[in-house]
Amino acid sequence: MSKTLVVIGCGLMGCDIAAIFVSRGWSVRAVDPKAKNWERTRDRVALSVSQLDTSANIAKFSLATTVEELEWSGVELVIEAVPEKMDIKRQLFAALDQLVPENIPLATNTSGLRITEIAAGLATRHRMGGLHFFLPAHIVPAVEVVAGEFTDAKTMDQLFDIVTSVGRVPVRVAKDVPGFLANRLQHALMREAYAILDEGVATPEDIDAAVRYGFGFRYIAAGPILQKDLAGLDTNYAAGISIYPYLNNGTKPGRSIESLVEAGNFGAKSGSGFWDWTPEQAKEQREKYEQTLLQAAYLLSSGARPPGNARRNRGEI
């Protein structure tokens, strides 16, 4: 008998999370309140599944309009992927607290809201944690497994083991801090990228080239900490001493992105951002993007890892 996942919310993230589990033989019961969108939802899940495993059975994916309609027998995990609004998530988790048998862990896919606040005051908040996927979720291997202040160790282990079992790379985040781990790193880079644009140091094309073909290129083989361990910490430290005083430390994104957002230019989805887009150009670029990521994921599946645990984990730092 196959294992069963419940996914609540069928935007791009929810559909691609469903695809991961279907491609690994799980049954997925999804909640999408707009039945008129179900055909499009099924098509998106089928497309994502096909990129992972053409032999997977898409019939294992089913839809309901409300959580009250769901059958909970056989369910091993619930993942919420509704819009990133605290009131919506809190209302949903309050309902799940009452509906879902207590042995089933509940996960939110929030990318920045505090899990502790989402689960505040709920009777079974100990079984609520974070599973933060990255778009496109069915291709990007990493999934942050995040502990709220009330999440117990058993729940964290359950989430970690399930993520591993479906071929993802779980990343433990021990503290419920804004942005968790990956988004904090990502936004530190973006803050500096926008500052470079604002100061006229480089164009968007040159910034992208510097990351893709420069230091970012190395990250497919080694993350930033391992890469510097290999390159020499003394050199990195000396460079930091000379560069850090000049890095941007603003508390909001730069004027370059702010002005675009204020004008309603949201990027490819609105037809204009740092570049102008036709629907055809956006579709073509997304397809190239996903194909490149699929190739990268294949390379990473046999990639090098550092020897043993870091010294800090061994209590030596």
Short mmCIF file of C-alpha atoms in Angstrom, two decimals, residues 6-279:
data_model
loop_
_atom_site.label_atom_id
_atom_site.label_comp_id
_atom_site.label_asym_id
_atom_site.label_seq_id
_atom_site.Cartn_x
_atom_site.Cartn_y
_atom_site.Cartn_z
CA VAL A 6 -2.09 15.73 1.83
CA VAL A 7 -1.23 19.02 0.11
CA ILE A 8 -3.36 22.06 0.84
CA GLY A 9 -3.08 24.75 -1.82
CA CYS A 10 -2.49 24.11 -5.51
CA GLY A 11 -0.51 27.03 -6.80
CA LEU A 12 2.82 26.32 -8.51
CA MET A 13 4.42 25.35 -5.21
CA GLY A 14 1.65 22.99 -4.13
CA CYS A 15 1.50 21.32 -7.54
CA ASP A 16 5.24 20.77 -7.70
CA ILE A 17 5.38 19.42 -4.14
CA ALA A 18 2.63 16.98 -5.11
CA ALA A 19 4.66 15.96 -8.17
CA ILE A 20 7.68 15.06 -6.03
CA PHE A 21 5.65 12.59 -3.98
CA VAL A 22 3.66 11.15 -6.92
CA SER A 23 6.94 10.51 -8.77
CA ARG A 24 8.10 8.52 -5.73
CA GLY A 25 4.99 6.32 -5.65
CA TRP A 26 3.00 8.18 -3.02
CA SER A 27 -0.70 8.94 -3.30
CA VAL A 28 -1.46 12.66 -2.98
CA ARG A 29 -4.76 14.11 -1.81
CA ALA A 30 -4.78 17.80 -2.65
CA VAL A 31 -7.12 20.62 -1.65
CA ASP A 32 -7.99 23.29 -4.21
CA PRO A 33 -11.19 25.21 -3.38
CA LYS A 34 -11.68 26.33 -6.99
CA ALA A 35 -12.94 23.29 -8.87
CA LYS A 36 -12.89 25.28 -12.11
CA ASN A 37 -9.08 25.22 -11.89
CA TRP A 38 -8.77 21.48 -11.38
CA GLU A 39 -7.95 20.63 -15.00
CA ARG A 40 -5.12 23.17 -15.01
CA THR A 41 -3.93 21.84 -11.63
CA ARG A 42 -3.83 18.25 -12.90
CA ASP A 43 -1.97 19.36 -16.04
CA ARG A 44 0.67 21.17 -13.99
CA VAL A 45 1.20 18.18 -11.70
CA ALA A 46 1.39 15.83 -14.70
CA LEU A 47 3.96 18.06 -16.42
CA SER A 48 6.17 18.24 -13.33
CA VAL A 49 5.86 14.48 -12.72
CA SER A 50 6.91 13.84 -16.33
CA GLN A 51 10.14 15.78 -15.74
CA LEU A 52 10.96 13.46 -12.84
CA ASP A 53 9.64 10.03 -13.82
CA THR A 54 7.66 9.33 -16.98
CA SER A 55 6.47 6.00 -15.54
CA ALA A 56 4.82 7.53 -12.46
CA ASN A 57 1.06 7.05 -12.09
CA ILE A 58 -0.68 10.44 -12.17
CA ALA A 59 -3.88 8.68 -11.09
CA LYS A 60 -2.39 8.74 -7.58
CA PHE A 61 -3.18 12.49 -7.50
CA SER A 62 -6.71 13.43 -6.41
CA LEU A 63 -8.47 16.70 -5.56
CA ALA A 64 -11.00 17.96 -3.02
CA THR A 65 -12.41 21.44 -2.40
CA THR A 66 -12.08 21.50 1.42
CA VAL A 67 -10.03 19.81 4.13
CA GLU A 68 -13.27 18.56 5.68
CA GLU A 69 -13.81 16.31 2.64
CA LEU A 70 -10.51 14.49 3.07
CA GLU A 71 -10.08 10.93 4.28
CA TRP A 72 -7.23 10.72 6.80
CA SER A 73 -6.56 6.99 6.81
CA GLY A 74 -3.08 6.20 5.52
CA VAL A 75 -1.95 9.82 5.57
CA GLU A 76 1.66 10.24 6.76
CA LEU A 77 2.15 13.98 6.26
CA VAL A 78 0.21 17.20 5.64
CA ILE A 79 1.89 20.10 3.82
CA GLU A 80 0.25 23.52 3.64
CA ALA A 81 1.08 25.65 0.59
CA VAL A 82 -1.58 28.38 0.78
CA PRO A 83 -0.85 32.10 0.16
CA GLU A 84 1.82 33.71 2.34
CA LYS A 85 -0.57 35.49 4.71
CA MET A 86 -0.45 34.91 8.44
CA ASP A 87 -4.21 35.06 9.03
CA ILE A 88 -4.91 32.48 6.31
CA LYS A 89 -2.26 30.09 7.61
CA ARG A 90 -3.33 30.47 11.25
CA GLN A 91 -6.96 29.79 10.37
CA LEU A 92 -6.00 26.69 8.38
CA PHE A 93 -3.75 25.26 11.09
CA ALA A 94 -6.43 25.84 13.71
CA ALA A 95 -8.74 23.68 11.58
CA LEU A 96 -6.06 21.02 11.02
CA ASP A 97 -5.39 20.95 14.76
CA GLN A 98 -8.94 19.63 15.21
CA LEU A 99 -9.33 17.51 12.04
CA VAL A 100 -6.05 15.64 11.59
CA PRO A 101 -5.19 12.66 13.82
CA GLU A 102 -2.43 13.66 16.25
CA ASN A 103 0.10 11.12 14.96
CA ILE A 104 0.32 12.92 11.60
CA PRO A 105 2.89 15.77 11.37
CA LEU A 106 1.73 19.10 9.95
CA ALA A 107 4.12 21.23 7.89
CA THR A 108 3.90 24.76 6.53
CA ASN A 109 5.74 25.73 3.35
CA THR A 110 6.10 29.35 4.46
CA SER A 111 9.25 31.06 3.21
CA GLY A 112 9.42 33.73 5.90
CA LEU A 113 6.56 33.69 8.42
CA ARG A 114 7.41 32.34 11.86
CA ILE A 115 6.17 28.79 12.41
CA THR A 116 5.90 29.56 16.12
CA GLU A 117 3.37 32.29 15.40
CA ILE A 118 1.37 30.20 12.92
CA ALA A 119 0.99 27.41 15.51
CA ALA A 120 0.57 29.66 18.56
CA GLY A 121 -2.09 28.49 21.02
CA LEU A 122 -2.88 25.23 19.23
CA ALA A 123 -3.23 22.01 21.20
CA THR A 124 -0.93 19.95 18.96
CA ARG A 125 1.61 22.63 18.06
CA HIS A 126 4.38 20.18 18.98
CA ARG A 127 3.71 18.28 15.71
CA MET A 128 3.85 21.44 13.55
CA GLY A 129 7.06 22.36 11.72
CA GLY A 130 8.30 23.93 8.52
CA LEU A 131 9.12 22.33 5.17
CA HIS A 132 10.37 25.12 2.95
CA PHE A 133 10.69 24.09 -0.70
CA PHE A 134 12.26 26.27 -3.42
CA LEU A 135 10.72 26.98 -6.81
CA PRO A 136 10.65 25.00 -8.99
CA ALA A 137 10.05 22.69 -6.05
CA HIS A 138 10.10 19.44 -8.03
CA ILE A 139 13.60 20.20 -9.37
CA VAL A 140 15.48 22.07 -6.62
CA PRO A 141 16.78 19.33 -4.28
CA ALA A 142 16.98 21.24 -0.99
CA VAL A 143 14.12 21.43 1.50
CA GLU A 144 14.54 23.37 4.73
CA VAL A 145 13.24 21.42 7.74
CA VAL A 146 12.50 24.14 10.27
CA ALA A 147 11.76 23.86 13.98
CA GLY A 148 9.35 26.28 15.61
CA GLU A 149 9.75 27.00 19.29
CA PHE A 150 7.21 24.29 20.12
CA THR A 151 8.17 21.67 17.49
CA ASP A 152 9.32 18.50 19.22
CA ALA A 153 12.33 16.39 18.21
CA LYS A 154 10.13 13.50 17.05
CA THR A 155 8.34 15.73 14.55
CA MET A 156 11.63 17.08 13.22
CA ASP A 157 12.93 13.54 12.74
CA GLN A 158 9.70 12.51 10.97
CA LEU A 159 9.91 15.46 8.59
CA PHE A 160 13.61 14.90 7.95
CA ASP A 161 13.10 11.20 7.18
CA ILE A 162 10.15 11.80 4.84
CA VAL A 163 12.01 14.48 2.89
CA THR A 164 14.98 12.14 2.52
CA SER A 165 12.76 9.24 1.43
CA VAL A 166 11.44 11.18 -1.59
CA GLY A 167 14.89 12.04 -2.85
CA ARG A 168 15.22 15.57 -1.50
CA VAL A 169 18.14 17.03 0.47
CA PRO A 170 16.85 18.09 3.91
CA VAL A 171 18.50 21.10 5.54
CA ARG A 172 17.89 21.35 9.29
CA VAL A 173 17.16 24.83 10.61
CA ALA A 174 17.27 24.77 14.40
CA LYS A 175 15.87 28.25 15.08
CA ASP A 176 12.66 29.89 13.87
CA VAL A 177 14.31 33.09 12.60
CA PRO A 178 12.91 35.33 9.81
CA GLY A 179 13.97 33.96 6.44
CA PHE A 180 15.24 30.70 8.00
CA LEU A 181 18.60 29.80 6.41
CA ALA A 182 18.57 29.91 2.60
CA ASN A 183 16.53 33.08 2.20
CA ARG A 184 18.78 34.94 4.62
CA LEU A 185 21.78 34.03 2.48
CA GLN A 186 19.91 34.76 -0.74
CA HIS A 187 18.65 38.16 0.38
CA ALA A 188 22.09 39.18 1.61
CA LEU A 189 23.30 38.63 -1.96
CA MET A 190 20.30 40.43 -3.46
CA ARG A 191 20.72 43.45 -1.18
CA GLU A 192 24.27 43.88 -2.49
CA ALA A 193 23.19 43.24 -6.09
CA TYR A 194 20.56 45.99 -5.91
CA ALA A 195 23.08 48.33 -4.27
CA ILE A 196 25.52 47.70 -7.13
CA LEU A 197 22.78 48.63 -9.61
CA ASP A 198 21.86 51.76 -7.66
CA GLU A 199 25.48 52.88 -7.54
CA GLY A 200 26.05 52.30 -11.26
CA VAL A 201 28.84 49.78 -10.67
CA ALA A 202 27.44 47.21 -13.11
CA THR A 203 24.45 46.33 -15.28
CA PRO A 204 21.94 43.55 -14.56
CA GLU A 205 23.62 41.47 -17.29
CA ASP A 206 27.06 41.84 -15.72
CA ILE A 207 25.79 41.07 -12.22
CA ASP A 208 24.14 37.88 -13.47
CA ALA A 209 27.28 36.89 -15.38
CA ALA A 210 29.49 37.45 -12.31
CA VAL A 211 27.32 35.11 -10.24
CA ARG A 212 26.57 32.43 -12.86
CA TYR A 213 30.05 32.17 -14.35
CA GLY A 214 32.12 33.37 -11.39
CA PHE A 215 31.71 32.51 -7.73
CA GLY A 216 28.21 31.05 -8.19
CA PHE A 217 29.53 28.52 -10.69
CA ARG A 218 31.61 26.96 -7.90
CA TYR A 219 28.61 26.42 -5.65
CA ILE A 220 27.39 23.46 -7.67
CA ALA A 221 30.51 21.64 -6.46
CA ALA A 222 30.91 23.11 -2.96
CA GLY A 223 28.91 25.43 -0.72
CA PRO A 224 30.47 28.69 0.50
CA ILE A 225 31.93 27.31 3.74
CA LEU A 226 33.52 24.22 2.17
CA GLN A 227 34.77 26.25 -0.79
CA LYS A 228 36.60 28.66 1.52
CA ASP A 229 38.00 25.80 3.59
CA LEU A 230 39.49 24.45 0.37
CA ALA A 231 40.68 27.83 -0.91
CA GLY A 232 42.18 29.11 2.34
CA LEU A 233 40.46 30.78 5.27
CA ASP A 234 43.30 33.24 5.80
CA THR A 235 42.83 34.65 2.30
CA ASN A 236 39.07 34.87 2.76
CA TYR A 237 39.45 36.56 6.14
CA ALA A 238 41.84 39.16 4.75
CA ALA A 239 39.49 39.90 1.85
CA GLY A 240 36.60 40.29 4.27
CA ILE A 241 38.52 42.80 6.37
CA SER A 242 39.01 45.04 3.33
CA ILE A 243 35.55 44.56 1.72
CA TYR A 244 33.01 44.32 4.57
CA PRO A 245 33.13 48.02 5.54
CA TYR A 246 31.91 48.92 2.05
CA LEU A 247 29.05 46.43 1.74
CA ASN A 248 25.47 47.67 1.82
CA ASN A 249 23.70 47.35 5.17
CA GLY A 250 20.35 48.92 4.27
CA THR A 251 17.15 47.73 5.92
CA LYS A 252 15.08 47.52 2.72
CA PRO A 253 15.68 46.53 -0.93
CA GLY A 254 17.38 49.11 -3.16
CA ARG A 255 15.77 51.81 -5.24
CA SER A 256 16.33 49.83 -8.45
CA ILE A 257 13.78 47.18 -7.50
CA GLU A 258 11.59 49.53 -5.47
CA SER A 259 10.91 51.80 -8.45
CA LEU A 260 10.01 48.84 -10.67
CA VAL A 261 7.59 47.41 -8.11
CA GLU A 262 5.99 50.81 -7.52
CA ALA A 263 5.37 51.08 -11.29
CA GLY A 264 3.77 47.61 -11.44
CA ASN A 265 6.71 46.09 -13.32
CA PHE A 266 7.01 42.72 -11.58
CA GLY A 267 9.21 40.92 -14.10
CA ALA A 268 8.24 38.24 -16.61
CA LYS A 269 4.77 37.74 -15.10
CA SER A 270 3.78 41.36 -15.84
CA GLY A 271 5.68 41.67 -19.12
CA SER A 272 8.32 44.04 -17.78
CA GLY A 273 10.93 44.18 -15.04
CA PHE A 274 14.66 44.64 -15.47
CA TRP A 275 13.94 43.32 -18.97
CA ASP A 276 10.84 43.44 -21.20
CA TRP A 277 9.11 40.11 -21.82
CA THR A 278 6.63 38.71 -24.30
CA PRO A 279 4.71 35.62 -23.14
#
